[in-house]
Structures are given as structure tokens and as C-alpha cells.
Amino acid sequence: MADEPLVLGIETSCDETGVGIVRGTTLLADAVASSVDEHARFGGVVPEVASRAHLEAMVPTIDRALKEAGVGAKDLDGIAVTAGPGLAGALLVGVSAAKTYAYALGKPLYGVNHLASHICVDQLEHGPLPEPTMALLVSGGHSSLLLSSDITSDVRPMGATIDDAAGEAFDKIARVLNLGFPGGPVIDRYAREGDPAAIAFPRGLTGPRDPAYDFSFSGLKTAVARWIEARRAAGEEVPVRDVAASFQEAVVDVLTRKAVRACKDEGVDHLMIGGGVAANSRLRVLAQERCEKAGIRLRVPRPKLCTDNGAMVAALGAEMVARGRAASSWDLSADSSLPVTDPHVPGRDPGHDHDHVHEAGGENLYS
Ligand code: KG4
Ligand code: ZN
């Protein structure tokens, strides 16, 4: 529908420069430039390298997204940007770019939360989120169970990892197995040819006295690393496919078990899974099986929308506009540890700021 908000979203919290354009809950463009290859030889994301790559990729990626969507920058109803959490320097590039474009075009600016964006992106695939929605957010930096009755204003943490994030565990085990970086996709591939029951790795925090919705992957990571070391010390070959499959099974078993339990306990009949690890093929299958058994409707976006992208930021920005949330003020800054409970960063005096820009009629500066 033409009267739905047309929003451009910019994502630079880690190593992907993402620019997405949506109209309401319809995806029009999803342009991503990744610097992942530049980090691979270091075995992890190097913040300074990521910031420079964002700077170089920003304008071409914005232009590519506008072209892909077939819209002019002057037609936009708002510009959304990831304000946090993430790498400070990387976030700053996105926030600066978003401010510049918004100011030059005379458009409202929306600083949004990366984690809430990972949830909201599913609106582009499966339509409006049910309220409330239980969300299992699993990425390289976060593993949380979140209950949201309105993704623009109410995100309640039910539980989170007490040590490593799920994606971090995938990345670390891939490193121990010499499979490269990032670890998730390659472990996923190897695991398809392995036996998930070959090795009984521990399921963290699943004892009767353990917190029901918190996660722990550090013990699992150590157990897998020790198992591999023992094999190598004995001069035996490491069965990479079986290790990958058994490790992956331990992660997704705990994630899905706790997510389904949280839904049941809270009487929520929808589970959404988001974040890079939601691209995992085994997680998707097991979640579907367990949700079906429990009478819960599962929503997982397609893999490309699970890993970091700009469309998710645009999706949350469009929801902010649709719900009449306050725009951010021009003093919006990046917050590397923005809490998950803040879906957006309205700033101090948004109304006044934006009136001023509209009067200035910046629309001619970029068209
Ligand atoms: O959401 P994301 O793209 O960036 C963060 O916000 O962290 O998530 C990246 C994480 C990485 O740890 C990566 O290894 C993991 O998601 N990942 C996967 C898969 N694809 C990406 N983990 C398991 N299986 C996958 N197929
Ligand atoms: Zn992410």
C-alpha cells in the first residue's frame, strides 16, 4: 500500500554494511556489503577493519539499495539506523551516515536497537508479529529469550546466556576444528554428514535447579575442545563431521527446549527465532518439530534475513513510523551496550529538531 511508510535502514553494528528499504512490512531492497573476508585470517572480526570497510561501502550500498527498490531518496518517510548494541566504531559510521542523509533530505531519523530489529524483520516474511511474541534471539553476540507485546516499545528479557553467545560457541569450535571463520555456516554444513548422537556433549543449565530460561555454552565449548585435544594427543583422527553434528545438537537441543518451555509457561502460542544462528538448518528443523508437538506456531525468517542486514533495521524503523513513535534527535549517538529493553533511542527533543529541518527544506540537497 502506498500510504505505508517507506523507510531506509542502515546496519553497521558488526562486519556487514547493510542497507534495506521497506514499505510497511514489504521488503523492497536488501543490499549487503560484507567485510567478512578481511577478518577471516584473524579468526574473528577486527573492529578497526570493520569500521573502515563500513566507511568505504556506505554510499555505494545506499545507492544500490535505492536503485534496487526503484525509489528516490526524497520519497523516503524516514531513515532508521542501528544505534546499538555492537562495535562502537562500526556503529558510529552508520549513525553518522544516517544523520547526514536524514538531515540533508529533511527526513526523520530513527535510532533503533539491533536486537529488536532481528525480531521485527520477520514481519517482512510472515506479516505483523503476533502480540505477544516469544523471541529466541541467537547471534554472535547474544543469546536471549525475549517476550514482546509491542516490538517498538516493550521487550522483556526472560533469560539470556550467562557466558558465551550461541554463535560465539559455533565460531570457537570451528576455530578448534580449523574450519575457518565464521564458524556457524561451516559447522552447519559438516554436521549434515555427521551423527548428532555420536558424542554425548553436555547440555548447559538444564538441571532441575538451574534457571529455566538462561543459557550457558562455555562448558560445552570446553568439553568439545577437550574431547578434540584428547583425540589429537592420542594420535587419532578427529571425526570432524560427528563432532560438528554432536556439538550442534547440544546447542540446538537446549535452545529449542528452553524456548518451548518459556512459551508454555507464559501461555504464548507463537515463537519467533532470529539472529545469525537462526540460519542454522538443524535449529530450524528441531524447533519446527518441538513447536508442532507443543501446539506453538513457529516463525523463522529466511536465512538471509537472519544474519545481519539493513532490511531488519528498515522493518523496525517502519514500525516506529507506523506506530507514531518519536523520531530521534540530532544528538543521537551510538551506544555499544544499548540494553535490549530499549527498542529505540528517541533522544531529547525530537519534535522541535525535526520541525526545524522540515522548515529548512533540505529536500533539495539530495534527490
Ligand atoms: O546476527 P549475526 O549475523 O551477527 C550478530 O549480531 O552477531 O550473527 C552472526 C553469528 C555468527 O556467530 C555465525 O557463526 C552465526 O551467526 N551463524 C550461524 C549460522 N549462520 C551464521 N550459526 C549456526 N549455523 C548457521 N548456519
Ligand atoms: Zn545481529
Tab-separated table of N, CA and C and ligand atoms in Angstrom, residues 11 13 114-115 118 139-140 275-276 306-308 312, ligand 2:
chain	number	residue	atom	x	y	z
A	11	GLU	N	22.504	-0.664	8.730
A	11	GLU	CA	23.032	-1.547	9.775
A	11	GLU	C	24.560	-1.637	9.653
A	13	SER	N	26.490	-2.675	12.799
A	13	SER	CA	26.929	-2.998	14.165
A	13	SER	C	28.121	-3.936	14.227
A	114	HIS	N	19.508	-3.057	17.550
A	114	HIS	CA	19.870	-4.174	16.673
A	114	HIS	C	19.096	-5.459	17.029
A	115	LEU	N	18.906	-5.698	18.310
A	115	LEU	CA	18.287	-6.958	18.744
A	115	LEU	C	16.790	-6.962	18.422
A	118	HIS	N	16.327	-7.697	14.802
A	118	HIS	CA	16.408	-9.118	14.452
A	118	HIS	C	15.049	-9.806	14.625
A	139	SER	N	22.586	-14.920	18.235
A	139	SER	CA	23.511	-14.341	17.260
A	139	SER	C	24.935	-14.533	17.742
A	140	GLY	N	25.864	-13.820	17.106
A	140	GLY	CA	27.261	-13.930	17.504
A	140	GLY	C	27.534	-13.282	18.855
A	275	GLY	N	18.254	-13.763	14.516
A	275	GLY	CA	19.706	-13.655	14.713
A	275	GLY	C	20.433	-14.657	13.828
A	276	GLY	N	21.728	-14.453	13.659
A	276	GLY	CA	22.512	-15.265	12.730
A	276	GLY	C	22.386	-16.765	12.924
A	306	CYS	N	18.100	-13.599	8.603
A	306	CYS	CA	18.518	-13.925	9.981
A	306	CYS	C	19.858	-13.288	10.299
A	307	THR	N	20.815	-13.385	9.368
A	307	THR	CA	22.118	-12.768	9.601
A	307	THR	C	21.962	-11.247	9.407
A	308	ASP	N	22.960	-10.499	9.873
A	308	ASP	CA	22.824	-9.040	9.898
A	308	ASP	C	22.532	-8.455	8.515
A	312	MET	N	16.274	-5.430	8.210
A	312	MET	CA	15.703	-5.577	9.551
A	312	MET	C	15.607	-4.229	10.266
B	2	ZN	ZN	22.989	-9.444	14.620
